[in-house]
Amino acid sequence: MQPRVAYPPREDAVGLVRRHVAFFLTWRGLHRRFPTQDAQLVVTELFTNAVRHARHHGHPITVAVEHREGVLRVEVHDPDPTPPLPRLTPDPEATSGRGLLLVASLARRWGTAPAPDGGKAVFAEIPPLPNP
């Protein structure tokens, strides 16, 4: 299982991205410690934003998943250095525009880091499930 995988910049690849996260959690034995569906939803939003809004010019978008310091970190790397901007007051009639607000509600923290190749990584850190 590779923790970092490049995907074509197409919306129909999001199912593969979601499976990547679920397989990673199962492979590392983390599926009982972290909310798999939350992690999948977060990575879906980040990947979809990269496909729709980043200037990727057809270059692959890389998804990385790792467990460190008690959190699950998902990252989406694309070649566009422009950081994403959440809509703080989305149109109540719109069918999109709430993805980053959703990410912020599910993640302990999220943000953007510049990549050495001139692009960026958008990351989110998913907290563990509460102890029963």
Short mmCIF file of N, CA and C in Angstrom, two decimals:
data_model
loop_
_atom_site.label_atom_id
_atom_site.label_comp_id
_atom_site.label_asym_id
_atom_site.label_seq_id
_atom_site.Cartn_x
_atom_site.Cartn_y
_atom_site.Cartn_z
N MET A 1 0.85 -1.19 0.00
CA MET A 1 0.00 0.00 0.00
C MET A 1 0.88 1.24 0.00
N GLN A 2 0.71 2.06 -1.00
CA GLN A 2 1.46 3.31 -1.09
C GLN A 2 0.70 4.42 -0.36
N PRO A 3 1.34 5.13 0.56
CA PRO A 3 0.64 6.22 1.23
C PRO A 3 0.49 7.46 0.33
N ARG A 4 1.22 7.51 -0.79
CA ARG A 4 1.17 8.65 -1.71
C ARG A 4 0.91 8.11 -3.12
N VAL A 5 -0.20 8.57 -3.73
CA VAL A 5 -0.58 8.07 -5.05
C VAL A 5 -1.00 9.25 -5.93
N ALA A 6 -0.56 9.24 -7.19
CA ALA A 6 -0.96 10.27 -8.16
C ALA A 6 -2.19 9.79 -8.92
N TYR A 7 -3.14 10.69 -9.07
CA TYR A 7 -4.39 10.39 -9.76
C TYR A 7 -4.59 11.35 -10.92
N PRO A 8 -5.33 10.92 -11.94
CA PRO A 8 -5.63 11.86 -13.03
C PRO A 8 -6.54 12.97 -12.50
N PRO A 9 -6.39 14.18 -13.00
CA PRO A 9 -7.19 15.30 -12.50
C PRO A 9 -8.60 15.29 -13.07
N ARG A 10 -9.34 14.26 -12.71
CA ARG A 10 -10.72 14.10 -13.20
C ARG A 10 -11.62 13.78 -12.02
N GLU A 11 -12.82 14.33 -12.05
CA GLU A 11 -13.75 14.09 -10.96
C GLU A 11 -14.12 12.62 -10.81
N ASP A 12 -14.08 11.86 -11.90
CA ASP A 12 -14.44 10.44 -11.79
C ASP A 12 -13.35 9.62 -11.09
N ALA A 13 -12.23 10.22 -10.74
CA ALA A 13 -11.18 9.52 -9.98
C ALA A 13 -11.42 9.59 -8.48
N VAL A 14 -12.42 10.36 -8.05
CA VAL A 14 -12.63 10.56 -6.62
C VAL A 14 -12.97 9.25 -5.90
N GLY A 15 -13.63 8.31 -6.56
CA GLY A 15 -13.90 7.02 -5.94
C GLY A 15 -12.61 6.28 -5.60
N LEU A 16 -11.64 6.35 -6.48
CA LEU A 16 -10.33 5.74 -6.22
C LEU A 16 -9.64 6.42 -5.04
N VAL A 17 -9.77 7.72 -4.97
CA VAL A 17 -9.16 8.48 -3.87
C VAL A 17 -9.79 8.07 -2.54
N ARG A 18 -11.11 7.94 -2.52
CA ARG A 18 -11.80 7.54 -1.29
C ARG A 18 -11.38 6.13 -0.86
N ARG A 19 -11.26 5.22 -1.83
CA ARG A 19 -10.81 3.85 -1.51
C ARG A 19 -9.37 3.85 -1.00
N HIS A 20 -8.54 4.70 -1.56
CA HIS A 20 -7.15 4.83 -1.12
C HIS A 20 -7.12 5.13 0.38
N VAL A 21 -7.92 6.09 0.82
CA VAL A 21 -7.93 6.47 2.24
C VAL A 21 -8.44 5.30 3.09
N ALA A 22 -9.53 4.67 2.67
CA ALA A 22 -10.08 3.55 3.45
C ALA A 22 -9.09 2.40 3.52
N PHE A 23 -8.44 2.06 2.41
CA PHE A 23 -7.46 0.97 2.40
C PHE A 23 -6.27 1.31 3.29
N PHE A 24 -5.82 2.57 3.25
CA PHE A 24 -4.70 2.98 4.09
C PHE A 24 -5.04 2.76 5.57
N LEU A 25 -6.22 3.21 5.97
CA LEU A 25 -6.62 3.06 7.38
C LEU A 25 -6.69 1.59 7.78
N THR A 26 -7.25 0.76 6.91
CA THR A 26 -7.34 -0.66 7.22
C THR A 26 -5.95 -1.29 7.23
N TRP A 27 -5.14 -0.99 6.24
CA TRP A 27 -3.78 -1.54 6.13
C TRP A 27 -2.94 -1.21 7.35
N ARG A 28 -3.07 0.00 7.87
CA ARG A 28 -2.29 0.42 9.05
C ARG A 28 -2.99 0.08 10.36
N GLY A 29 -4.16 -0.55 10.29
CA GLY A 29 -4.89 -0.90 11.50
C GLY A 29 -5.46 0.31 12.22
N LEU A 30 -5.75 1.36 11.48
CA LEU A 30 -6.24 2.61 12.07
C LEU A 30 -7.73 2.82 11.89
N HIS A 31 -8.41 1.89 11.24
CA HIS A 31 -9.82 2.06 10.92
C HIS A 31 -10.73 2.09 12.14
N ARG A 32 -10.26 1.64 13.29
CA ARG A 32 -11.05 1.73 14.51
C ARG A 32 -10.68 2.97 15.34
N ARG A 33 -9.57 3.60 15.00
CA ARG A 33 -9.12 4.79 15.75
C ARG A 33 -9.55 6.10 15.10
N PHE A 34 -9.79 6.07 13.79
CA PHE A 34 -10.13 7.29 13.07
C PHE A 34 -11.43 7.10 12.29
N PRO A 35 -12.22 8.16 12.16
CA PRO A 35 -13.49 8.06 11.43
C PRO A 35 -13.24 7.98 9.92
N THR A 36 -13.32 6.78 9.39
CA THR A 36 -13.03 6.55 7.98
C THR A 36 -13.90 7.41 7.08
N GLN A 37 -15.18 7.49 7.37
CA GLN A 37 -16.08 8.27 6.51
C GLN A 37 -15.74 9.76 6.55
N ASP A 38 -15.35 10.27 7.70
CA ASP A 38 -14.94 11.68 7.78
C ASP A 38 -13.69 11.91 6.95
N ALA A 39 -12.72 11.02 7.07
CA ALA A 39 -11.48 11.15 6.29
C ALA A 39 -11.77 11.08 4.80
N GLN A 40 -12.67 10.18 4.40
CA GLN A 40 -13.03 10.06 2.99
C GLN A 40 -13.74 11.32 2.50
N LEU A 41 -14.61 11.87 3.31
CA LEU A 41 -15.33 13.08 2.92
C LEU A 41 -14.36 14.26 2.77
N VAL A 42 -13.44 14.39 3.70
CA VAL A 42 -12.45 15.46 3.63
C VAL A 42 -11.59 15.33 2.38
N VAL A 43 -11.08 14.14 2.11
CA VAL A 43 -10.22 13.98 0.94
C VAL A 43 -11.02 14.17 -0.35
N THR A 44 -12.28 13.80 -0.34
CA THR A 44 -13.14 14.03 -1.50
C THR A 44 -13.24 15.52 -1.79
N GLU A 45 -13.48 16.32 -0.77
CA GLU A 45 -13.60 17.77 -0.96
C GLU A 45 -12.28 18.37 -1.44
N LEU A 46 -11.17 17.97 -0.83
CA LEU A 46 -9.87 18.54 -1.22
C LEU A 46 -9.51 18.15 -2.65
N PHE A 47 -9.73 16.88 -2.99
CA PHE A 47 -9.40 16.42 -4.34
C PHE A 47 -10.30 17.09 -5.38
N THR A 48 -11.59 17.14 -5.10
CA THR A 48 -12.53 17.75 -6.04
C THR A 48 -12.20 19.22 -6.25
N ASN A 49 -11.84 19.93 -5.18
CA ASN A 49 -11.43 21.33 -5.33
C ASN A 49 -10.21 21.45 -6.23
N ALA A 50 -9.24 20.56 -6.06
CA ALA A 50 -8.04 20.61 -6.90
C ALA A 50 -8.39 20.37 -8.36
N VAL A 51 -9.27 19.41 -8.61
CA VAL A 51 -9.68 19.13 -9.99
C VAL A 51 -10.41 20.32 -10.59
N ARG A 52 -11.34 20.88 -9.84
CA ARG A 52 -12.19 21.95 -10.38
C ARG A 52 -11.53 23.32 -10.43
N HIS A 53 -10.67 23.63 -9.46
CA HIS A 53 -10.21 25.01 -9.32
C HIS A 53 -8.72 25.23 -9.54
N ALA A 54 -7.89 24.22 -9.39
CA ALA A 54 -6.45 24.41 -9.57
C ALA A 54 -6.09 24.41 -11.05
N ARG A 55 -5.08 25.16 -11.38
CA ARG A 55 -4.55 25.13 -12.75
C ARG A 55 -3.57 23.96 -12.83
N HIS A 56 -4.11 22.79 -13.12
CA HIS A 56 -3.27 21.59 -13.16
C HIS A 56 -2.82 21.24 -14.56
N HIS A 57 -3.46 21.79 -15.58
CA HIS A 57 -3.09 21.57 -16.98
C HIS A 57 -2.96 20.08 -17.31
N GLY A 58 -3.80 19.27 -16.69
CA GLY A 58 -3.78 17.84 -16.96
C GLY A 58 -2.75 17.05 -16.19
N HIS A 59 -1.91 17.71 -15.39
CA HIS A 59 -0.93 16.99 -14.58
C HIS A 59 -1.62 16.26 -13.44
N PRO A 60 -1.07 15.14 -13.02
CA PRO A 60 -1.69 14.38 -11.93
C PRO A 60 -1.79 15.17 -10.64
N ILE A 61 -2.76 14.78 -9.84
CA ILE A 61 -2.96 15.33 -8.50
C ILE A 61 -2.62 14.21 -7.54
N THR A 62 -1.73 14.48 -6.61
CA THR A 62 -1.24 13.46 -5.70
C THR A 62 -1.97 13.53 -4.36
N VAL A 63 -2.36 12.37 -3.87
CA VAL A 63 -3.00 12.27 -2.56
C VAL A 63 -2.05 11.51 -1.64
N ALA A 64 -1.81 12.08 -0.47
CA ALA A 64 -0.95 11.44 0.52
C ALA A 64 -1.73 11.27 1.82
N VAL A 65 -1.53 10.15 2.47
CA VAL A 65 -2.18 9.85 3.74
C VAL A 65 -1.10 9.38 4.70
N GLU A 66 -1.12 9.92 5.92
CA GLU A 66 -0.16 9.46 6.91
C GLU A 66 -0.73 9.63 8.31
N HIS A 67 -0.20 8.82 9.19
CA HIS A 67 -0.58 8.89 10.61
C HIS A 67 0.65 9.37 11.35
N ARG A 68 0.48 10.50 12.05
CA ARG A 68 1.60 11.01 12.84
C ARG A 68 1.07 11.90 13.95
N GLU A 69 1.76 11.84 15.06
CA GLU A 69 1.45 12.67 16.22
C GLU A 69 -0.02 12.58 16.62
N GLY A 70 -0.59 11.39 16.53
CA GLY A 70 -1.95 11.16 16.99
C GLY A 70 -3.06 11.64 16.08
N VAL A 71 -2.72 12.08 14.88
CA VAL A 71 -3.75 12.50 13.93
C VAL A 71 -3.54 11.81 12.60
N LEU A 72 -4.60 11.75 11.84
CA LEU A 72 -4.54 11.25 10.47
C LEU A 72 -4.44 12.48 9.57
N ARG A 73 -3.41 12.54 8.77
CA ARG A 73 -3.21 13.70 7.89
C ARG A 73 -3.43 13.26 6.45
N VAL A 74 -4.32 13.96 5.76
CA VAL A 74 -4.52 13.74 4.33
C VAL A 74 -4.05 15.01 3.62
N GLU A 75 -3.37 14.81 2.49
CA GLU A 75 -2.87 15.94 1.72
C GLU A 75 -3.22 15.73 0.25
N VAL A 76 -3.53 16.82 -0.41
CA VAL A 76 -3.77 16.80 -1.85
C VAL A 76 -2.80 17.80 -2.45
N HIS A 77 -1.93 17.30 -3.33
CA HIS A 77 -0.89 18.12 -3.97
C HIS A 77 -1.29 18.41 -5.41
N ASP A 78 -1.20 19.69 -5.78
CA ASP A 78 -1.45 20.05 -7.18
C ASP A 78 -0.42 21.09 -7.60
N PRO A 79 -0.26 21.31 -8.91
CA PRO A 79 0.80 22.20 -9.39
C PRO A 79 0.48 23.69 -9.31
N ASP A 80 -0.70 24.06 -8.85
CA ASP A 80 -1.10 25.48 -8.79
C ASP A 80 -0.76 26.05 -7.42
N PRO A 81 0.04 27.12 -7.34
CA PRO A 81 0.40 27.68 -6.04
C PRO A 81 -0.70 28.49 -5.35
N THR A 82 -1.79 28.76 -6.06
CA THR A 82 -2.87 29.58 -5.49
C THR A 82 -3.59 28.83 -4.38
N PRO A 83 -3.63 29.40 -3.17
CA PRO A 83 -4.32 28.70 -2.08
C PRO A 83 -5.83 28.75 -2.24
N PRO A 84 -6.51 27.74 -1.72
CA PRO A 84 -7.97 27.74 -1.79
C PRO A 84 -8.54 28.77 -0.80
N LEU A 85 -9.68 29.32 -1.16
CA LEU A 85 -10.34 30.29 -0.29
C LEU A 85 -11.74 29.80 0.03
N PRO A 86 -12.02 29.55 1.30
CA PRO A 86 -13.37 29.12 1.64
C PRO A 86 -14.36 30.27 1.48
N ARG A 87 -15.56 29.92 1.09
CA ARG A 87 -16.64 30.91 1.03
C ARG A 87 -17.23 31.00 2.43
N LEU A 88 -17.04 32.13 3.06
CA LEU A 88 -17.51 32.28 4.43
C LEU A 88 -19.02 32.43 4.52
N THR A 89 -19.62 32.94 3.46
CA THR A 89 -21.08 33.05 3.42
C THR A 89 -21.56 32.50 2.08
N PRO A 90 -21.65 31.17 1.96
CA PRO A 90 -22.08 30.60 0.69
C PRO A 90 -23.55 30.95 0.40
N ASP A 91 -23.86 31.01 -0.86
CA ASP A 91 -25.23 31.27 -1.30
C ASP A 91 -26.11 30.13 -0.81
N PRO A 92 -27.17 30.42 -0.06
CA PRO A 92 -28.01 29.34 0.47
C PRO A 92 -28.72 28.53 -0.62
N GLU A 93 -28.83 29.10 -1.81
CA GLU A 93 -29.48 28.39 -2.92
C GLU A 93 -28.48 27.59 -3.77
N ALA A 94 -27.19 27.82 -3.55
CA ALA A 94 -26.16 27.15 -4.37
C ALA A 94 -26.03 25.68 -3.98
N THR A 95 -25.68 24.87 -4.96
CA THR A 95 -25.49 23.44 -4.72
C THR A 95 -24.03 23.09 -4.45
N SER A 96 -23.16 24.08 -4.45
CA SER A 96 -21.75 23.86 -4.14
C SER A 96 -21.23 25.09 -3.40
N GLY A 97 -19.96 25.03 -2.99
CA GLY A 97 -19.36 26.18 -2.33
C GLY A 97 -19.20 26.04 -0.83
N ARG A 98 -19.49 24.84 -0.30
CA ARG A 98 -19.39 24.64 1.15
C ARG A 98 -18.30 23.64 1.54
N GLY A 99 -17.55 23.16 0.56
CA GLY A 99 -16.59 22.09 0.81
C GLY A 99 -15.55 22.40 1.85
N LEU A 100 -14.93 23.57 1.77
CA LEU A 100 -13.88 23.90 2.73
C LEU A 100 -14.44 24.18 4.12
N LEU A 101 -15.67 24.66 4.19
CA LEU A 101 -16.32 24.81 5.50
C LEU A 101 -16.57 23.44 6.11
N LEU A 102 -16.93 22.48 5.28
CA LEU A 102 -17.11 21.11 5.74
C LEU A 102 -15.79 20.52 6.21
N VAL A 103 -14.73 20.74 5.45
CA VAL A 103 -13.40 20.28 5.84
C VAL A 103 -13.03 20.87 7.20
N ALA A 104 -13.25 22.17 7.37
CA ALA A 104 -12.91 22.83 8.63
C ALA A 104 -13.69 22.25 9.80
N SER A 105 -14.92 21.82 9.56
CA SER A 105 -15.73 21.27 10.65
C SER A 105 -15.31 19.86 11.03
N LEU A 106 -14.71 19.11 10.12
CA LEU A 106 -14.32 17.72 10.39
C LEU A 106 -12.86 17.57 10.80
N ALA A 107 -12.05 18.54 10.46
CA ALA A 107 -10.60 18.45 10.72
C ALA A 107 -10.22 19.18 12.00
N ARG A 108 -9.18 18.68 12.64
CA ARG A 108 -8.61 19.40 13.78
C ARG A 108 -8.03 20.72 13.30
N ARG A 109 -7.38 20.65 12.16
CA ARG A 109 -6.88 21.85 11.48
C ARG A 109 -6.67 21.51 10.02
N TRP A 110 -6.67 22.53 9.19
CA TRP A 110 -6.40 22.35 7.77
C TRP A 110 -5.67 23.59 7.29
N GLY A 111 -5.03 23.45 6.14
CA GLY A 111 -4.31 24.59 5.61
C GLY A 111 -3.63 24.25 4.31
N THR A 112 -2.76 25.14 3.90
CA THR A 112 -2.04 25.00 2.64
C THR A 112 -0.56 25.23 2.90
N ALA A 113 0.26 24.45 2.23
CA ALA A 113 1.72 24.61 2.31
C ALA A 113 2.28 24.66 0.90
N PRO A 114 3.22 25.56 0.65
CA PRO A 114 3.84 25.58 -0.68
C PRO A 114 4.65 24.31 -0.91
N ALA A 115 4.67 23.87 -2.14
CA ALA A 115 5.45 22.68 -2.51
C ALA A 115 6.74 23.13 -3.20
N PRO A 116 7.80 22.34 -3.07
CA PRO A 116 9.09 22.71 -3.69
C PRO A 116 9.00 22.88 -5.21
N ASP A 117 8.03 22.20 -5.84
CA ASP A 117 7.91 22.28 -7.30
C ASP A 117 7.12 23.50 -7.76
N GLY A 118 6.72 24.35 -6.81
CA GLY A 118 5.97 25.56 -7.17
C GLY A 118 4.47 25.41 -6.98
N GLY A 119 4.00 24.22 -6.71
CA GLY A 119 2.58 23.99 -6.47
C GLY A 119 2.26 24.17 -5.00
N LYS A 120 1.27 23.40 -4.55
CA LYS A 120 0.87 23.48 -3.15
C LYS A 120 0.37 22.13 -2.67
N ALA A 121 0.32 21.99 -1.37
CA ALA A 121 -0.33 20.86 -0.72
C ALA A 121 -1.41 21.45 0.17
N VAL A 122 -2.63 20.97 0.00
CA VAL A 122 -3.72 21.33 0.90
C VAL A 122 -3.89 20.13 1.82
N PHE A 123 -3.84 20.39 3.13
CA PHE A 123 -3.86 19.29 4.08
C PHE A 123 -5.01 19.47 5.07
N ALA A 124 -5.38 18.35 5.67
CA ALA A 124 -6.34 18.36 6.76
C ALA A 124 -5.91 17.28 7.75
N GLU A 125 -6.03 17.58 9.02
CA GLU A 125 -5.67 16.64 10.07
C GLU A 125 -6.95 16.19 10.77
N ILE A 126 -7.22 14.90 10.68
CA ILE A 126 -8.43 14.31 11.23
C ILE A 126 -8.11 13.78 12.63
N PRO A 127 -8.87 14.23 13.63
CA PRO A 127 -8.61 13.74 14.99
C PRO A 127 -9.12 12.31 15.16
N PRO A 128 -8.58 11.60 16.14
CA PRO A 128 -9.06 10.23 16.40
C PRO A 128 -10.47 10.26 16.97
N LEU A 129 -11.11 9.11 16.90
CA LEU A 129 -12.43 8.96 17.52
C LEU A 129 -12.28 9.09 19.03
N PRO A 130 -13.32 9.56 19.71
CA PRO A 130 -13.23 9.62 21.17
C PRO A 130 -13.17 8.21 21.76
N ASN A 131 -12.50 8.08 22.87
CA ASN A 131 -12.43 6.78 23.53
C ASN A 131 -13.79 6.43 24.10
N PRO A 132 -14.24 5.16 23.92
CA PRO A 132 -15.55 4.79 24.43
C PRO A 132 -15.58 4.72 25.94
#
